[in-house]
Amino acid sequence: MAVNSVSSAAQALIDATNSSSSAASSSNAMTDAQNRFLKLLPTQLKNQDPLNPLDNAQMTSQLAQISTVDGIEKLNATLQKLVASSVDGEALQAAALVGHQVMVAGSGLYLGDTGAVGGLQLDASADAVTVSVKDPNGIVVRSLSLGNLDAGTHNFSWDGTTDAGVKAVNGNYSISVAATRGGENLGTTALQLAAVSNINRSTQGVTLNLGNLGLVALSDIKQ
């Protein structure tokens, strides 16, 4: 019996780990290949030619490959468990937001009887921040000066009064944000309030259903 027999068994084990399409089939294929290798090895050692013994370096290499493949398989199984645990935790976190309102990137602003609430995100600290509220035609009806703000996420409220001093009609509006520091324009992101109606869990992760705004990931929630 030649060394190639053991080599082919080791290679079969490596291929089983690399090319199997699922965890179950990978585990079965690896077990079969490993059993085959362990059966061939003592048989080969028993029947080797005393005048031409097996090469120790090659045997050591084959054993090292088996040990490495077995370690990789165990590592993959551990990682799969960690990923599954992470997804479960993310789902629980997302479920806790159902029925609550969150801030996400968007320029929408809804004015009701009690006013409107919006938000913004600043890339850096600003000396002056202004929020412009626009009607559906894009006409600015109110400019809100928020003064100086630090970098990060901030909220603002609008009581519905226009710059002309009259009460605006309830409904949908939009906002734009401008921020400056020392005369330099800074990066800003307008945020809008949205209610979480339910969550969706798929192979791509957990997403939140925000109604008209569609599905967003947990990482998209700013506040």
Short mmCIF file of C-alpha atoms in Angstrom, two decimals:
data_model
loop_
_atom_site.label_atom_id
_atom_site.label_comp_id
_atom_site.label_asym_id
_atom_site.label_seq_id
_atom_site.Cartn_x
_atom_site.Cartn_y
_atom_site.Cartn_z
CA MET A 1 0.00 0.00 0.00
CA ALA A 2 1.45 3.40 -0.98
CA VAL A 3 1.50 6.74 0.77
CA ASN A 4 -0.83 8.06 -1.94
CA SER A 5 -3.70 6.11 -0.37
CA VAL A 6 -3.37 8.06 2.86
CA SER A 7 -2.82 11.28 0.91
CA SER A 8 -6.02 10.78 -1.04
CA ALA A 9 -7.94 10.20 2.18
CA ALA A 10 -6.52 13.39 3.66
CA GLN A 11 -7.30 15.33 0.51
CA ALA A 12 -10.86 13.98 0.55
CA LEU A 13 -11.23 15.32 4.08
CA ILE A 14 -9.95 18.74 3.03
CA ASP A 15 -12.22 18.84 -0.02
CA ALA A 16 -15.22 17.81 2.09
CA THR A 17 -14.68 20.81 4.34
CA ASN A 18 -14.06 23.29 1.53
CA SER A 19 -16.75 22.32 -0.97
CA SER A 20 -19.78 21.06 1.01
CA SER A 21 -22.88 23.22 0.49
CA SER A 22 -24.32 22.90 4.00
CA ALA A 23 -23.17 22.40 7.58
CA ALA A 24 -24.86 19.00 7.85
CA SER A 25 -23.42 17.59 4.61
CA SER A 26 -20.01 19.07 5.44
CA SER A 27 -20.01 17.36 8.83
CA ASN A 28 -21.03 13.97 7.38
CA ALA A 29 -18.52 14.17 4.52
CA MET A 30 -15.72 15.15 6.85
CA THR A 31 -16.54 12.34 9.29
CA ASP A 32 -16.51 9.77 6.47
CA ALA A 33 -13.21 11.04 5.09
CA GLN A 34 -11.66 11.17 8.54
CA ASN A 35 -12.74 7.60 9.31
CA ARG A 36 -11.31 6.49 5.98
CA PHE A 37 -7.99 8.15 6.75
CA LEU A 38 -7.78 6.62 10.24
CA LYS A 39 -8.44 3.15 8.78
CA LEU A 40 -5.86 3.51 6.02
CA LEU A 41 -3.11 4.89 8.25
CA PRO A 42 -2.56 1.87 10.57
CA THR A 43 -2.99 -0.52 7.63
CA GLN A 44 -0.34 1.34 5.68
CA LEU A 45 2.05 1.39 8.62
CA LYS A 46 1.52 -2.33 9.16
CA ASN A 47 2.15 -3.26 5.52
CA GLN A 48 4.93 -0.84 4.63
CA ASP A 49 8.07 -2.11 2.94
CA PRO A 50 10.90 -2.33 5.53
CA LEU A 51 13.40 -1.52 2.79
CA ASN A 52 11.39 1.50 1.67
CA PRO A 53 9.54 2.85 4.74
CA LEU A 54 7.10 5.71 4.66
CA ASP A 55 8.57 9.17 4.57
CA ASN A 56 8.23 10.71 8.06
CA ALA A 57 7.96 14.24 6.71
CA GLN A 58 5.11 13.31 4.41
CA MET A 59 3.28 11.43 7.15
CA THR A 60 3.69 14.38 9.51
CA SER A 61 2.36 16.71 6.81
CA GLN A 62 -0.72 14.52 6.30
CA LEU A 63 -1.43 14.39 10.03
CA ALA A 64 -0.99 18.16 10.28
CA GLN A 65 -3.51 18.66 7.45
CA ILE A 66 -6.04 16.44 9.21
CA SER A 67 -5.56 18.38 12.46
CA THR A 68 -5.89 21.71 10.65
CA VAL A 69 -9.07 20.72 8.81
CA ASP A 70 -10.61 19.42 12.03
CA GLY A 71 -9.77 22.70 13.77
CA ILE A 72 -11.27 24.74 10.94
CA GLU A 73 -14.47 22.70 11.08
CA LYS A 74 -14.82 23.31 14.81
CA LEU A 75 -14.09 27.02 14.33
CA ASN A 76 -16.77 27.25 11.62
CA ALA A 77 -19.31 25.58 13.91
CA THR A 78 -18.47 28.02 16.70
CA LEU A 79 -18.78 31.02 14.37
CA GLN A 80 -22.17 29.78 13.12
CA LYS A 81 -23.41 29.62 16.69
CA LEU A 82 -22.12 33.13 17.41
CA VAL A 83 -23.81 34.50 14.28
CA ALA A 84 -27.10 32.82 15.17
CA SER A 85 -26.88 34.21 18.70
CA SER A 86 -26.15 37.70 17.35
CA VAL A 87 -29.15 37.57 15.01
CA ASP A 88 -31.40 36.44 17.87
CA GLY A 89 -30.19 39.32 20.03
CA GLU A 90 -30.74 41.77 17.18
CA ALA A 91 -34.27 40.46 16.69
CA LEU A 92 -35.09 40.97 20.37
CA GLN A 93 -33.68 44.49 20.27
CA ALA A 94 -35.72 45.30 17.16
CA ALA A 95 -38.89 43.78 18.62
CA ALA A 96 -38.62 46.14 21.61
CA LEU A 97 -38.98 49.09 19.18
CA VAL A 98 -42.33 47.96 17.73
CA GLY A 99 -44.98 50.56 18.54
CA HIS A 100 -42.36 53.22 19.26
CA GLN A 101 -41.10 56.11 17.15
CA VAL A 102 -37.53 56.38 15.88
CA MET A 103 -35.41 58.92 14.05
CA VAL A 104 -34.01 57.95 10.65
CA ALA A 105 -32.47 59.85 7.77
CA GLY A 106 -35.19 61.68 5.86
CA SER A 107 -36.55 65.13 5.15
CA GLY A 108 -40.19 64.54 6.03
CA LEU A 109 -41.97 66.44 8.81
CA TYR A 110 -45.57 65.93 9.88
CA LEU A 111 -47.47 68.79 11.54
CA GLY A 112 -50.33 67.78 13.84
CA ASP A 113 -52.46 69.55 16.42
CA THR A 114 -49.62 69.48 18.96
CA GLY A 115 -46.92 70.59 16.51
CA ALA A 116 -44.13 68.71 14.79
CA VAL A 117 -40.88 67.07 15.87
CA GLY A 118 -37.85 66.48 13.69
CA GLY A 119 -34.14 65.94 14.00
CA LEU A 120 -30.75 66.47 12.46
CA GLN A 121 -27.27 65.04 12.60
CA LEU A 122 -24.12 67.17 12.50
CA ASP A 123 -20.76 65.89 11.34
CA ALA A 124 -18.99 68.49 13.49
CA SER A 125 -19.75 71.21 16.04
CA ALA A 126 -21.45 74.22 14.47
CA ASP A 127 -21.66 77.92 15.36
CA ALA A 128 -25.05 78.32 13.69
CA VAL A 129 -27.67 75.77 12.67
CA THR A 130 -30.84 76.62 10.73
CA VAL A 131 -33.74 74.34 9.84
CA SER A 132 -35.97 75.44 6.96
CA VAL A 133 -39.52 74.06 6.96
CA LYS A 134 -41.06 73.83 3.48
CA ASP A 135 -44.61 73.24 2.31
CA PRO A 136 -45.48 70.63 -0.37
CA ASN A 137 -44.64 73.23 -3.06
CA GLY A 138 -41.12 73.67 -1.70
CA ILE A 139 -41.79 77.16 -0.31
CA VAL A 140 -40.13 77.94 3.04
CA VAL A 141 -42.84 78.68 5.60
CA ARG A 142 -40.65 78.78 8.71
CA SER A 143 -36.94 79.14 9.45
CA LEU A 144 -35.87 77.79 12.82
CA SER A 145 -32.58 79.06 14.23
CA LEU A 146 -31.13 76.47 16.63
CA GLY A 147 -27.95 78.42 17.48
CA ASN A 148 -24.70 76.57 18.14
CA LEU A 149 -24.80 72.78 18.50
CA ASP A 150 -22.26 70.06 19.13
CA ALA A 151 -21.57 67.25 16.67
CA GLY A 152 -24.07 64.42 16.84
CA THR A 153 -27.84 63.94 16.79
CA HIS A 154 -30.27 66.66 17.89
CA ASN A 155 -34.03 67.16 18.00
CA PHE A 156 -36.11 70.24 17.32
CA SER A 157 -39.80 71.07 17.55
CA TRP A 158 -42.04 73.31 15.51
CA ASP A 159 -45.29 74.66 16.93
CA GLY A 160 -46.75 75.14 13.47
CA THR A 161 -46.43 78.92 13.38
CA THR A 162 -45.09 80.33 10.11
CA ASP A 163 -42.63 83.20 9.71
CA ALA A 164 -45.70 85.37 8.97
CA GLY A 165 -47.08 84.57 12.42
CA VAL A 166 -50.05 82.47 11.31
CA LYS A 167 -50.85 78.83 12.04
CA ALA A 168 -49.83 76.47 9.25
CA VAL A 169 -52.24 73.81 8.02
CA ASN A 170 -51.74 70.37 9.51
CA GLY A 171 -50.13 67.89 7.16
CA ASN A 172 -46.86 66.86 5.57
CA TYR A 173 -43.94 69.23 5.21
CA SER A 174 -40.25 68.82 4.46
CA ILE A 175 -37.08 70.22 6.00
CA SER A 176 -33.57 71.17 4.99
CA VAL A 177 -30.69 71.78 7.39
CA ALA A 178 -27.81 74.25 7.10
CA ALA A 179 -24.89 74.45 9.54
CA THR A 180 -21.81 76.66 9.53
CA ARG A 181 -18.69 77.17 11.62
CA GLY A 182 -16.54 80.19 11.02
CA GLY A 183 -18.29 80.79 7.70
CA GLU A 184 -17.62 77.22 6.54
CA ASN A 185 -20.53 74.95 5.62
CA LEU A 186 -20.66 71.69 7.56
CA GLY A 187 -22.05 68.28 6.69
CA THR A 188 -25.57 67.69 7.96
CA THR A 189 -28.25 65.02 7.72
CA ALA A 190 -31.94 65.73 8.15
CA LEU A 191 -33.83 63.23 10.30
CA GLN A 192 -37.51 62.43 10.42
CA LEU A 193 -39.73 60.71 12.94
CA ALA A 194 -41.30 57.38 12.01
CA ALA A 195 -43.26 54.69 13.83
CA VAL A 196 -42.06 51.07 13.87
CA SER A 197 -45.01 48.88 12.87
CA ASN A 198 -43.27 45.47 12.86
CA ILE A 199 -39.99 43.71 12.20
CA ASN A 200 -38.86 41.39 9.42
CA ARG A 201 -36.28 38.65 9.86
CA SER A 202 -34.60 37.09 6.85
CA THR A 203 -31.31 35.53 5.80
CA GLN A 204 -29.98 39.07 5.34
CA GLY A 205 -30.70 40.06 8.92
CA VAL A 206 -33.37 41.93 10.87
CA THR A 207 -35.11 45.00 9.47
CA LEU A 208 -37.72 47.40 10.84
CA ASN A 209 -40.89 48.24 8.92
CA LEU A 210 -41.47 52.01 9.05
CA GLY A 211 -44.57 52.08 6.89
CA ASN A 212 -44.22 54.56 4.01
CA LEU A 213 -40.47 54.78 4.62
CA GLY A 214 -40.10 51.05 3.99
CA LEU A 215 -37.64 48.70 5.67
CA VAL A 216 -34.54 49.92 7.48
CA ALA A 217 -31.79 48.15 9.39
CA LEU A 218 -31.14 48.69 13.09
CA SER A 219 -27.95 50.50 12.16
CA ASP A 220 -30.05 53.10 10.29
CA ILE A 221 -31.79 54.17 13.51
CA LYS A 222 -30.23 57.43 14.65
CA GLN A 223 -32.31 57.86 17.78
#
